[in-house]
Amino acid sequence: MFQSINPYTGEVIAAYQKLSDEKVSKIIDKTHQSFLYWKTVPFPERSRMMHALADKLLEKKEELALIITAEMGKIITESVAEIEKCAWLCHYYAEHAASMLEDEGMVSDGTVSYVRFDPIGVVYAIMPWNFPFWQVFRFAVPTVMAGNTIVLKHAPNVFGCAKTIEQLFIEAGFPQGILSNLIISVEQSDRVIAHPLVQGVTLTGSQKAGRAVASIAGKHLKKSVMELGGSDPYIVLKDAEINNACKTGMCSRMLNAGQVCISAKRFIVEESIFDDFVDEQKVLLENLVLGDPMRKETEMGPMARPDLLEQIEKQ
């Protein structure tokens, strides 16, 4: 049993029963059948549905933002911005996917030579909780526009977001089975990768998870894409405007309560301005408004899970 727990209040929002292997296999079969149809749908029709999905996101952005904030604690203003970014992405690929996937002519000894981009089938996605809509949409939108279908294993603490995303695709007019959720364990995930109808896997997560997934994908000769984050330096030179440098650095580090793989992790400051930078940064941090992520005045909410907070405190 998986639980979705509000990290600010501790309230249990919902509980989700793990799917049986038999049920998982049926969902994959259905998603494959949807692929056989979806790959034949012309781009104008795909684009129409994707524009409709963008419109649906914007229409419901306040409601959807509440789901994000309740499940993983992101401040409400950031949750709204996340939904708006997803809508922008949908519109972008609705406009440009067809031209991106046009045949590309090439010079060769053949009479006619070209590169053709064909969909591969069912793609399995393992996605994290820190941007529960964006992480899914940035993968799913181009994948679906290219003619593929998706089975999604979202992080257990944001299954409510996952269910909502699946429903949004249906409300926008996409056929059933274009994006299907799998409420499964890590052990079951290995078997999904090995399933003969699953043609590829993508993961956004830790290096440890990436190594494990890539190893299984390699064993079964499945295509794989791993996005494993980073540890980004923030460099401040002596000619920088200190106040702006501090504000930008703080925003980068404190965005989403610091739970962002591309945030500023290491601050490298020229010695001649180091003390001024630290003093200014202290003032900004001391005035950062902490508290209820549902309040628009709040600038930083809780971390997404208690175990994550414990890990930080041990460092």
PDB file of C-alpha atoms in Angstrom:
ATOM      1  CA  MET A   1       0.000   0.000   0.000  1.00  0.00           C
ATOM      2  CA  PHE A   2       1.292   3.436  -0.953  1.00  0.00           C
ATOM      3  CA  GLN A   3       0.227   6.650   0.790  1.00  0.00           C
ATOM      4  CA  SER A   4       0.115  10.243  -0.386  1.00  0.00           C
ATOM      5  CA  ILE A   5       0.829  12.443   2.653  1.00  0.00           C
ATOM      6  CA  ASN A   6       0.658  16.230   2.867  1.00  0.00           C
ATOM      7  CA  PRO A   7       4.211  17.126   3.998  1.00  0.00           C
ATOM      8  CA  TYR A   8       3.094  20.328   5.731  1.00  0.00           C
ATOM      9  CA  THR A   9       0.138  18.992   7.727  1.00  0.00           C
ATOM     10  CA  GLY A  10       1.001  15.286   7.909  1.00  0.00           C
ATOM     11  CA  GLU A  11      -2.494  14.448   6.652  1.00  0.00           C
ATOM     12  CA  VAL A  12      -2.907  11.248   4.650  1.00  0.00           C
ATOM     13  CA  ILE A  13      -4.472  12.425   1.395  1.00  0.00           C
ATOM     14  CA  ALA A  14      -5.012   9.036  -0.233  1.00  0.00           C
ATOM     15  CA  ALA A  15      -3.844   5.424  -0.228  1.00  0.00           C
ATOM     16  CA  TYR A  16      -3.102   3.356  -3.319  1.00  0.00           C
ATOM     17  CA  GLN A  17      -3.046  -0.416  -3.671  1.00  0.00           C
ATOM     18  CA  LYS A  18      -0.137  -1.916  -5.554  1.00  0.00           C
ATOM     19  CA  LEU A  19      -1.155  -3.522  -8.858  1.00  0.00           C
ATOM     20  CA  SER A  20      -0.689  -7.233  -9.419  1.00  0.00           C
ATOM     21  CA  ASP A  21       1.724  -8.413 -12.104  1.00  0.00           C
ATOM     22  CA  GLU A  22      -1.262  -9.710 -14.063  1.00  0.00           C
ATOM     23  CA  LYS A  23      -2.943  -6.295 -14.002  1.00  0.00           C
ATOM     24  CA  VAL A  24       0.307  -4.587 -14.995  1.00  0.00           C
ATOM     25  CA  SER A  25       0.671  -6.897 -17.982  1.00  0.00           C
ATOM     26  CA  LYS A  26      -2.891  -6.136 -19.086  1.00  0.00           C
ATOM     27  CA  ILE A  27      -2.223  -2.388 -18.912  1.00  0.00           C
ATOM     28  CA  ILE A  28       0.912  -2.796 -21.028  1.00  0.00           C
ATOM     29  CA  ASP A  29      -1.041  -4.878 -23.554  1.00  0.00           C
ATOM     30  CA  LYS A  30      -3.720  -2.185 -23.748  1.00  0.00           C
ATOM     31  CA  THR A  31      -1.101   0.535 -24.143  1.00  0.00           C
ATOM     32  CA  HIS A  32       0.462  -1.442 -27.003  1.00  0.00           C
ATOM     33  CA  GLN A  33      -2.916  -1.756 -28.721  1.00  0.00           C
ATOM     34  CA  SER A  34      -3.329   2.006 -28.371  1.00  0.00           C
ATOM     35  CA  PHE A  35       0.081   2.451 -30.006  1.00  0.00           C
ATOM     36  CA  LEU A  36      -0.966   0.409 -33.046  1.00  0.00           C
ATOM     37  CA  TYR A  37      -3.755   2.942 -33.599  1.00  0.00           C
ATOM     38  CA  TRP A  38      -1.977   6.089 -32.433  1.00  0.00           C
ATOM     39  CA  LYS A  39       0.991   5.741 -34.778  1.00  0.00           C
ATOM     40  CA  THR A  40      -1.433   6.014 -37.728  1.00  0.00           C
ATOM     41  CA  VAL A  41      -3.029   9.257 -36.511  1.00  0.00           C
ATOM     42  CA  PRO A  42      -1.862  12.186 -38.707  1.00  0.00           C
ATOM     43  CA  PHE A  43       0.046  15.086 -37.173  1.00  0.00           C
ATOM     44  CA  PRO A  44      -2.753  17.660 -37.535  1.00  0.00           C
ATOM     45  CA  GLU A  45      -4.977  15.480 -35.363  1.00  0.00           C
ATOM     46  CA  ARG A  46      -2.225  14.879 -32.800  1.00  0.00           C
ATOM     47  CA  SER A  47      -1.577  18.624 -32.695  1.00  0.00           C
ATOM     48  CA  ARG A  48      -5.249  19.404 -32.183  1.00  0.00           C
ATOM     49  CA  MET A  49      -5.363  17.155 -29.120  1.00  0.00           C
ATOM     50  CA  MET A  50      -2.097  18.543 -27.763  1.00  0.00           C
ATOM     51  CA  HIS A  51      -3.369  22.119 -28.061  1.00  0.00           C
ATOM     52  CA  ALA A  52      -6.515  20.964 -26.262  1.00  0.00           C
ATOM     53  CA  LEU A  53      -4.361  19.498 -23.490  1.00  0.00           C
ATOM     54  CA  ALA A  54      -2.565  22.831 -23.106  1.00  0.00           C
ATOM     55  CA  ASP A  55      -5.896  24.631 -22.895  1.00  0.00           C
ATOM     56  CA  LYS A  56      -7.129  22.143 -20.307  1.00  0.00           C
ATOM     57  CA  LEU A  57      -4.024  22.733 -18.178  1.00  0.00           C
ATOM     58  CA  LEU A  58      -4.515  26.495 -18.232  1.00  0.00           C
ATOM     59  CA  GLU A  59      -8.232  26.199 -17.568  1.00  0.00           C
ATOM     60  CA  LYS A  60      -7.557  24.108 -14.451  1.00  0.00           C
ATOM     61  CA  LYS A  61      -4.196  25.509 -13.383  1.00  0.00           C
ATOM     62  CA  GLU A  62      -5.310  26.693  -9.932  1.00  0.00           C
ATOM     63  CA  GLU A  63      -6.947  23.345  -9.176  1.00  0.00           C
ATOM     64  CA  LEU A  64      -3.951  21.374 -10.471  1.00  0.00           C
ATOM     65  CA  ALA A  65      -1.521  23.532  -8.511  1.00  0.00           C
ATOM     66  CA  LEU A  66      -3.375  22.651  -5.314  1.00  0.00           C
ATOM     67  CA  ILE A  67      -2.814  18.947  -6.004  1.00  0.00           C
ATOM     68  CA  ILE A  68       0.932  19.477  -6.454  1.00  0.00           C
ATOM     69  CA  THR A  69       1.267  21.561  -3.304  1.00  0.00           C
ATOM     70  CA  ALA A  70      -0.830  19.187  -1.199  1.00  0.00           C
ATOM     71  CA  GLU A  71       1.138  16.115  -2.263  1.00  0.00           C
ATOM     72  CA  MET A  72       4.743  17.337  -2.192  1.00  0.00           C
ATOM     73  CA  GLY A  73       4.757  20.724  -0.464  1.00  0.00           C
ATOM     74  CA  LYS A  74       5.871  23.067  -3.236  1.00  0.00           C
ATOM     75  CA  ILE A  75       4.685  26.627  -2.622  1.00  0.00           C
ATOM     76  CA  ILE A  76       1.492  27.372  -4.512  1.00  0.00           C
ATOM     77  CA  THR A  77       2.983  30.102  -6.712  1.00  0.00           C
ATOM     78  CA  GLU A  78       5.647  27.680  -7.965  1.00  0.00           C
ATOM     79  CA  SER A  79       3.002  25.004  -8.556  1.00  0.00           C
ATOM     80  CA  VAL A  80       0.973  27.377 -10.729  1.00  0.00           C
ATOM     81  CA  ALA A  81       4.120  28.259 -12.690  1.00  0.00           C
ATOM     82  CA  GLU A  82       4.820  24.553 -13.206  1.00  0.00           C
ATOM     83  CA  ILE A  83       1.393  24.004 -14.753  1.00  0.00           C
ATOM     84  CA  GLU A  84       1.817  27.042 -17.004  1.00  0.00           C
ATOM     85  CA  LYS A  85       5.173  25.716 -18.191  1.00  0.00           C
ATOM     86  CA  CYS A  86       3.566  22.357 -19.044  1.00  0.00           C
ATOM     87  CA  ALA A  87       0.910  24.144 -21.102  1.00  0.00           C
ATOM     88  CA  TRP A  88       3.584  26.116 -22.974  1.00  0.00           C
ATOM     89  CA  LEU A  89       5.367  22.831 -23.772  1.00  0.00           C
ATOM     90  CA  CYS A  90       2.172  21.292 -25.160  1.00  0.00           C
ATOM     91  CA  HIS A  91       1.583  24.265 -27.449  1.00  0.00           C
ATOM     92  CA  TYR A  92       5.222  24.234 -28.585  1.00  0.00           C
ATOM     93  CA  TYR A  93       5.269  20.595 -29.670  1.00  0.00           C
ATOM     94  CA  ALA A  94       1.801  20.846 -31.153  1.00  0.00           C
ATOM     95  CA  GLU A  95       3.234  23.530 -33.449  1.00  0.00           C
ATOM     96  CA  HIS A  96       6.677  22.079 -34.175  1.00  0.00           C
ATOM     97  CA  ALA A  97       6.680  18.278 -33.791  1.00  0.00           C
ATOM     98  CA  ALA A  98       5.662  17.580 -37.391  1.00  0.00           C
ATOM     99  CA  SER A  99       8.564  19.589 -38.838  1.00  0.00           C
ATOM    100  CA  MET A 100      11.002  18.064 -36.344  1.00  0.00           C
ATOM    101  CA  LEU A 101      10.089  14.568 -37.523  1.00  0.00           C
ATOM    102  CA  GLU A 102      10.058  15.162 -41.274  1.00  0.00           C
ATOM    103  CA  ASP A 103      12.178  12.830 -43.383  1.00  0.00           C
ATOM    104  CA  GLU A 104      15.730  14.121 -43.826  1.00  0.00           C
ATOM    105  CA  GLY A 105      17.338  13.650 -47.218  1.00  0.00           C
ATOM    106  CA  MET A 106      20.975  12.588 -47.362  1.00  0.00           C
ATOM    107  CA  VAL A 107      23.667  12.136 -49.973  1.00  0.00           C
ATOM    108  CA  SER A 108      24.718   8.557 -50.702  1.00  0.00           C
ATOM    109  CA  ASP A 109      25.430   6.146 -53.545  1.00  0.00           C
ATOM    110  CA  GLY A 110      21.784   5.064 -53.510  1.00  0.00           C
ATOM    111  CA  THR A 111      19.142   6.368 -55.889  1.00  0.00           C
ATOM    112  CA  VAL A 112      17.232   7.881 -52.982  1.00  0.00           C
ATOM    113  CA  SER A 113      18.505   8.061 -49.403  1.00  0.00           C
ATOM    114  CA  TYR A 114      16.860   9.628 -46.394  1.00  0.00           C
ATOM    115  CA  VAL A 115      16.496   9.332 -42.635  1.00  0.00           C
ATOM    116  CA  ARG A 116      13.006   8.515 -41.426  1.00  0.00           C
ATOM    117  CA  PHE A 117      11.754   8.908 -37.861  1.00  0.00           C
ATOM    118  CA  ASP A 118       9.308   6.199 -36.820  1.00  0.00           C
ATOM    119  CA  PRO A 119       7.737   5.657 -33.379  1.00  0.00           C
ATOM    120  CA  ILE A 120       9.034   2.649 -31.464  1.00  0.00           C
ATOM    121  CA  GLY A 121       5.984   1.676 -29.398  1.00  0.00           C
ATOM    122  CA  VAL A 122       5.362   1.543 -25.660  1.00  0.00           C
ATOM    123  CA  VAL A 123       7.866   3.589 -23.634  1.00  0.00           C
ATOM    124  CA  TYR A 124       8.188   3.098 -19.876  1.00  0.00           C
ATOM    125  CA  ALA A 125       8.824   6.240 -17.797  1.00  0.00           C
ATOM    126  CA  ILE A 126      10.057   6.357 -14.194  1.00  0.00           C
ATOM    127  CA  MET A 127       9.579   9.893 -12.921  1.00  0.00           C
ATOM    128  CA  PRO A 128      10.427  11.802  -9.705  1.00  0.00           C
ATOM    129  CA  TRP A 129       8.323  13.833  -7.311  1.00  0.00           C
ATOM    130  CA  ASN A 130      10.115  17.214  -7.310  1.00  0.00           C
ATOM    131  CA  PHE A 131       8.267  18.547 -10.372  1.00  0.00           C
ATOM    132  CA  PRO A 132       5.410  16.037 -10.500  1.00  0.00           C
ATOM    133  CA  PHE A 133       3.738  17.523 -13.587  1.00  0.00           C
ATOM    134  CA  TRP A 134       6.695  18.998 -15.452  1.00  0.00           C
ATOM    135  CA  GLN A 135       8.917  15.913 -15.225  1.00  0.00           C
ATOM    136  CA  VAL A 136       6.153  13.842 -16.809  1.00  0.00           C
ATOM    137  CA  PHE A 137       5.132  16.400 -19.419  1.00  0.00           C
ATOM    138  CA  ARG A 138       8.642  17.199 -20.653  1.00  0.00           C
ATOM    139  CA  PHE A 139       9.018  13.509 -21.506  1.00  0.00           C
ATOM    140  CA  ALA A 140       5.451  12.611 -22.426  1.00  0.00           C
ATOM    141  CA  VAL A 141       4.577  15.450 -24.802  1.00  0.00           C
ATOM    142  CA  PRO A 142       7.308  14.891 -27.428  1.00  0.00           C
ATOM    143  CA  THR A 143       7.054  11.120 -26.961  1.00  0.00           C
ATOM    144  CA  VAL A 144       3.324  11.103 -27.685  1.00  0.00           C
ATOM    145  CA  MET A 145       3.632  13.586 -30.552  1.00  0.00           C
ATOM    146  CA  ALA A 146       6.175  11.225 -32.130  1.00  0.00           C
ATOM    147  CA  GLY A 147       3.527   8.481 -32.165  1.00  0.00           C
ATOM    148  CA  ASN A 148       4.488   6.453 -29.106  1.00  0.00           C
ATOM    149  CA  THR A 149       2.441   5.496 -26.060  1.00  0.00           C
ATOM    150  CA  ILE A 150       3.479   5.532 -22.414  1.00  0.00           C
ATOM    151  CA  VAL A 151       3.297   3.527 -19.221  1.00  0.00           C
ATOM    152  CA  LEU A 152       4.231   5.700 -16.244  1.00  0.00           C
ATOM    153  CA  LYS A 153       5.625   4.794 -12.841  1.00  0.00           C
ATOM    154  CA  HIS A 154       5.508   8.028 -10.900  1.00  0.00           C
ATOM    155  CA  ALA A 155       7.001   8.548  -7.452  1.00  0.00           C
ATOM    156  CA  PRO A 156       4.739   6.968  -4.774  1.00  0.00           C
ATOM    157  CA  ASN A 157       4.168  10.233  -2.890  1.00  0.00           C
ATOM    158  CA  VAL A 158       2.628  11.926  -5.962  1.00  0.00           C
ATOM    159  CA  PHE A 159       0.311   9.253  -7.318  1.00  0.00           C
ATOM    160  CA  GLY A 160      -2.518  11.797  -7.132  1.00  0.00           C
ATOM    161  CA  CYS A 161      -0.654  13.951  -9.657  1.00  0.00           C
ATOM    162  CA  ALA A 162      -0.064  10.882 -11.822  1.00  0.00           C
ATOM    163  CA  LYS A 163      -3.752   9.967 -11.874  1.00  0.00           C
ATOM    164  CA  THR A 164      -4.686  13.547 -12.677  1.00  0.00           C
ATOM    165  CA  ILE A 165      -2.252  13.683 -15.602  1.00  0.00           C
ATOM    166  CA  GLU A 166      -3.696  10.498 -17.087  1.00  0.00           C
ATOM    167  CA  GLN A 167      -7.206  11.925 -16.766  1.00  0.00           C
ATOM    168  CA  LEU A 168      -6.166  15.220 -18.384  1.00  0.00           C
ATOM    169  CA  PHE A 169      -4.975  13.398 -21.503  1.00  0.00           C
ATOM    170  CA  ILE A 170      -8.363  11.704 -21.768  1.00  0.00           C
ATOM    171  CA  GLU A 171     -10.271  14.960 -21.186  1.00  0.00           C
ATOM    172  CA  ALA A 172      -8.235  16.596 -23.959  1.00  0.00           C
ATOM    173  CA  GLY A 173      -9.448  13.965 -26.418  1.00  0.00           C
ATOM    174  CA  PHE A 174      -6.542  11.524 -26.493  1.00  0.00           C
ATOM    175  CA  PRO A 175      -7.587   7.864 -26.804  1.00  0.00           C
ATOM    176  CA  GLN A 176      -7.533   5.628 -23.740  1.00  0.00           C
ATOM    177  CA  GLY A 177      -4.141   4.002 -23.271  1.00  0.00           C
ATOM    178  CA  ILE A 178      -1.996   6.816 -24.655  1.00  0.00           C
ATOM    179  CA  LEU A 179      -0.636   7.369 -21.134  1.00  0.00           C
ATOM    180  CA  SER A 180      -1.332   4.751 -18.462  1.00  0.00           C
ATOM    181  CA  ASN A 181      -0.265   4.728 -14.817  1.00  0.00           C
ATOM    182  CA  LEU A 182       1.391   1.801 -13.083  1.00  0.00           C
ATOM    183  CA  ILE A 183       1.170   1.765  -9.290  1.00  0.00           C
ATOM    184  CA  ILE A 184       3.981  -0.705  -8.704  1.00  0.00           C
ATOM    185  CA  SER A 185       7.026  -1.513  -6.586  1.00  0.00           C
ATOM    186  CA  VAL A 186      10.679  -1.236  -7.590  1.00  0.00           C
ATOM    187  CA  GLU A 187      10.838  -5.018  -8.011  1.00  0.00           C
ATOM    188  CA  GLN A 188       7.897  -4.939 -10.410  1.00  0.00           C
ATOM    189  CA  SER A 189       9.570  -2.131 -12.331  1.00  0.00           C
ATOM    190  CA  ASP A 190      12.343  -4.510 -13.390  1.00  0.00           C
ATOM    191  CA  ARG A 191       9.758  -6.812 -14.923  1.00  0.00           C
ATOM    192  CA  VAL A 192       8.106  -3.932 -16.786  1.00  0.00           C
ATOM    193  CA  ILE A 193      11.423  -3.088 -18.459  1.00  0.00           C
ATOM    194  CA  ALA A 194      11.792  -6.743 -19.460  1.00  0.00           C
ATOM    195  CA  HIS A 195       8.246  -6.971 -20.875  1.00  0.00           C
ATOM    196  CA  PRO A 196       8.414  -7.833 -24.598  1.00  0.00           C
ATOM    197  CA  LEU A 197       5.972  -5.057 -25.565  1.00  0.00           C
ATOM    198  CA  VAL A 198       7.974  -2.331 -23.809  1.00  0.00           C
ATOM    199  CA  GLN A 199      10.425  -0.900 -26.330  1.00  0.00           C
ATOM    200  CA  GLY A 200      12.276   1.649 -24.235  1.00  0.00           C
ATOM    201  CA  VAL A 201      12.655   3.138 -20.767  1.00  0.00           C
ATOM    202  CA  THR A 202      13.485   6.589 -19.448  1.00  0.00           C
ATOM    203  CA  LEU A 203      14.295   7.603 -15.891  1.00  0.00           C
ATOM    204  CA  THR A 204      14.797  10.901 -14.141  1.00  0.00           C
ATOM    205  CA  GLY A 205      16.363  10.292 -10.759  1.00  0.00           C
ATOM    206  CA  SER A 206      19.510   9.443  -8.853  1.00  0.00           C
ATOM    207  CA  GLN A 207      22.717   7.928 -10.199  1.00  0.00           C
ATOM    208  CA  LYS A 208      21.998   4.788  -8.173  1.00  0.00           C
ATOM    209  CA  ALA A 209      18.570   4.373  -9.777  1.00  0.00           C
ATOM    210  CA  GLY A 210      20.000   5.213 -13.198  1.00  0.00           C
ATOM    211  CA  ARG A 211      22.657   2.515 -12.958  1.00  0.00           C
ATOM    212  CA  ALA A 212      20.082  -0.081 -11.931  1.00  0.00           C
ATOM    213  CA  VAL A 213      17.603   0.793 -14.682  1.00  0.00           C
ATOM    214  CA  ALA A 214      20.270   1.122 -17.385  1.00  0.00           C
ATOM    215  CA  SER A 215      21.666  -2.276 -16.405  1.00  0.00           C
ATOM    216  CA  ILE A 216      18.293  -3.983 -16.784  1.00  0.00           C
ATOM    217  CA  ALA A 217      17.592  -2.134 -20.039  1.00  0.00           C
ATOM    218  CA  GLY A 218      20.952  -3.253 -21.395  1.00  0.00           C
ATOM    219  CA  LYS A 219      20.341  -6.837 -20.370  1.00  0.00           C
ATOM    220  CA  HIS A 220      17.136  -6.885 -22.414  1.00  0.00           C
ATOM    221  CA  LEU A 221      18.485  -4.670 -25.246  1.00  0.00           C
ATOM    222  CA  LYS A 222      15.951  -1.917 -24.601  1.00  0.00           C
ATOM    223  CA  LYS A 223      16.545   1.693 -25.608  1.00  0.00           C
ATOM    224  CA  SER A 224      17.105   3.908 -22.573  1.00  0.00           C
ATOM    225  CA  VAL A 225      17.457   7.587 -21.676  1.00  0.00           C
ATOM    226  CA  MET A 226      18.697   8.592 -18.201  1.00  0.00           C
ATOM    227  CA  GLU A 227      18.531  12.102 -16.694  1.00  0.00           C
ATOM    228  CA  LEU A 228      20.493  11.936 -13.459  1.00  0.00           C
ATOM    229  CA  GLY A 229      20.797  15.526 -12.295  1.00  0.00           C
ATOM    230  CA  GLY A 230      23.993  17.325 -11.392  1.00  0.00           C
ATOM    231  CA  SER A 231      25.930  19.437  -8.920  1.00  0.00           C
ATOM    232  CA  ASP A 232      26.072  22.888 -10.418  1.00  0.00           C
ATOM    233  CA  PRO A 233      28.567  25.596  -9.394  1.00  0.00           C
ATOM    234  CA  TYR A 234      27.446  29.205  -8.946  1.00  0.00           C
ATOM    235  CA  ILE A 235      30.408  31.459  -9.712  1.00  0.00           C
ATOM    236  CA  VAL A 236      30.488  35.085  -8.568  1.00  0.00           C
ATOM    237  CA  LEU A 237      33.281  37.304  -9.904  1.00  0.00           C
ATOM    238  CA  LYS A 238      34.497  40.543  -8.333  1.00  0.00           C
ATOM    239  CA  ASP A 239      32.782  42.765 -10.913  1.00  0.00           C
ATOM    240  CA  ALA A 240      29.347  41.259 -10.151  1.00  0.00           C
ATOM    241  CA  GLU A 241      26.531  43.366  -8.696  1.00  0.00           C
ATOM    242  CA  ILE A 242      26.459  41.754  -5.249  1.00  0.00           C
ATOM    243  CA  ASN A 243      22.775  42.247  -4.449  1.00  0.00           C
ATOM    244  CA  ASN A 244      21.599  40.777  -7.745  1.00  0.00           C
ATOM    245  CA  ALA A 245      24.096  37.920  -7.494  1.00  0.00           C
ATOM    246  CA  CYS A 246      22.838  37.085  -4.002  1.00  0.00           C
ATOM    247  CA  LYS A 247      19.164  37.251  -4.983  1.00  0.00           C
ATOM    248  CA  THR A 248      19.682  35.045  -8.031  1.00  0.00           C
ATOM    249  CA  GLY A 249      21.778  32.580  -6.062  1.00  0.00           C
ATOM    250  CA  MET A 250      19.237  32.349  -3.260  1.00  0.00           C
ATOM    251  CA  CYS A 251      16.366  31.843  -5.697  1.00  0.00           C
ATOM    252  CA  SER A 252      18.293  29.093  -7.440  1.00  0.00           C
ATOM    253  CA  ARG A 253      19.221  27.296  -4.223  1.00  0.00           C
ATOM    254  CA  MET A 254      15.917  27.688  -2.391  1.00  0.00           C
ATOM    255  CA  LEU A 255      13.552  27.017  -5.302  1.00  0.00           C
ATOM    256  CA  ASN A 256      11.242  24.133  -4.407  1.00  0.00           C
ATOM    257  CA  ALA A 257      12.808  24.021  -0.917  1.00  0.00           C
ATOM    258  CA  GLY A 258      16.161  23.227  -2.513  1.00  0.00           C
ATOM    259  CA  GLN A 259      14.848  20.063  -4.168  1.00  0.00           C
ATOM    260  CA  VAL A 260      15.981  20.835  -7.720  1.00  0.00           C
ATOM    261  CA  CYS A 261      18.674  18.873  -9.531  1.00  0.00           C
ATOM    262  CA  ILE A 262      19.869  21.888 -11.531  1.00  0.00           C
ATOM    263  CA  SER A 263      19.936  24.407  -8.670  1.00  0.00           C
ATOM    264  CA  ALA A 264      23.093  26.161  -7.497  1.00  0.00           C
ATOM    265  CA  LYS A 265      24.793  23.606  -5.255  1.00  0.00           C
ATOM    266  CA  ARG A 266      28.289  25.090  -4.815  1.00  0.00           C
ATOM    267  CA  PHE A 267      28.991  28.818  -4.464  1.00  0.00           C
ATOM    268  CA  ILE A 268      32.408  29.887  -5.728  1.00  0.00           C
ATOM    269  CA  VAL A 269      33.047  33.545  -4.887  1.00  0.00           C
ATOM    270  CA  GLU A 270      36.135  35.644  -5.558  1.00  0.00           C
ATOM    271  CA  GLU A 271      37.984  36.300  -2.301  1.00  0.00           C
ATOM    272  CA  SER A 272      37.888  40.091  -2.581  1.00  0.00           C
ATOM    273  CA  ILE A 273      34.069  40.156  -2.427  1.00  0.00           C
ATOM    274  CA  PHE A 274      33.507  37.037  -0.315  1.00  0.00           C
ATOM    275  CA  ASP A 275      32.642  38.774   2.973  1.00  0.00           C
ATOM    276  CA  ASP A 276      30.243  41.209   1.294  1.00  0.00           C
ATOM    277  CA  PHE A 277      28.551  38.338  -0.530  1.00  0.00           C
ATOM    278  CA  VAL A 278      28.108  36.310   2.660  1.00  0.00           C
ATOM    279  CA  ASP A 279      26.754  39.286   4.620  1.00  0.00           C
ATOM    280  CA  GLU A 280      24.210  40.118   1.904  1.00  0.00           C
ATOM    281  CA  GLN A 281      23.194  36.469   1.556  1.00  0.00           C
ATOM    282  CA  LYS A 282      22.592  36.203   5.305  1.00  0.00           C
ATOM    283  CA  VAL A 283      20.201  39.162   5.218  1.00  0.00           C
ATOM    284  CA  LEU A 284      18.215  37.676   2.333  1.00  0.00           C
ATOM    285  CA  LEU A 285      17.996  34.244   3.942  1.00  0.00           C
ATOM    286  CA  GLU A 286      16.973  35.622   7.325  1.00  0.00           C
ATOM    287  CA  ASN A 287      14.057  37.416   5.647  1.00  0.00           C
ATOM    288  CA  LEU A 288      12.900  34.414   3.620  1.00  0.00           C
ATOM    289  CA  VAL A 289       9.234  33.731   4.466  1.00  0.00           C
ATOM    290  CA  LEU A 290       8.761  30.103   5.524  1.00  0.00           C
ATOM    291  CA  GLY A 291       5.472  28.366   6.264  1.00  0.00           C
ATOM    292  CA  ASP A 292       2.253  27.064   4.776  1.00  0.00           C
ATOM    293  CA  PRO A 293       2.877  26.364   1.068  1.00  0.00           C
ATOM    294  CA  MET A 294      -0.767  27.096   0.297  1.00  0.00           C
ATOM    295  CA  ARG A 295      -0.311  30.767   1.268  1.00  0.00           C
ATOM    296  CA  LYS A 296       0.790  33.017  -1.596  1.00  0.00           C
ATOM    297  CA  GLU A 297       3.002  34.987   0.797  1.00  0.00           C
ATOM    298  CA  THR A 298       5.128  31.920   1.599  1.00  0.00           C
ATOM    299  CA  GLU A 299       8.507  31.816  -0.137  1.00  0.00           C
ATOM    300  CA  MET A 300       9.613  28.354   0.960  1.00  0.00           C
ATOM    301  CA  GLY A 301       7.542  25.403   2.135  1.00  0.00           C
ATOM    302  CA  PRO A 302       8.432  22.027   3.647  1.00  0.00           C
ATOM    303  CA  MET A 303      10.566  19.325   2.128  1.00  0.00           C
ATOM    304  CA  ALA A 304       8.526  16.705   0.308  1.00  0.00           C
ATOM    305  CA  ARG A 305       8.998  13.800   2.747  1.00  0.00           C
ATOM    306  CA  PRO A 306      10.254  13.356   6.343  1.00  0.00           C
ATOM    307  CA  ASP A 307      13.005  10.958   5.253  1.00  0.00           C
ATOM    308  CA  LEU A 308      14.432  13.620   2.938  1.00  0.00           C
ATOM    309  CA  LEU A 309      14.624  16.076   5.837  1.00  0.00           C
ATOM    310  CA  GLU A 310      16.366  13.434   7.959  1.00  0.00           C
ATOM    311  CA  GLN A 311      18.967  12.900   5.236  1.00  0.00           C
ATOM    312  CA  ILE A 312      19.706  16.639   5.113  1.00  0.00           C
ATOM    313  CA  GLU A 313      20.051  16.860   8.898  1.00  0.00           C
ATOM    314  CA  LYS A 314      22.576  13.999   8.869  1.00  0.00           C
ATOM    315  CA  GLN A 315      24.835  15.744   6.374  1.00  0.00           C
TER     316      GLN A 315
END
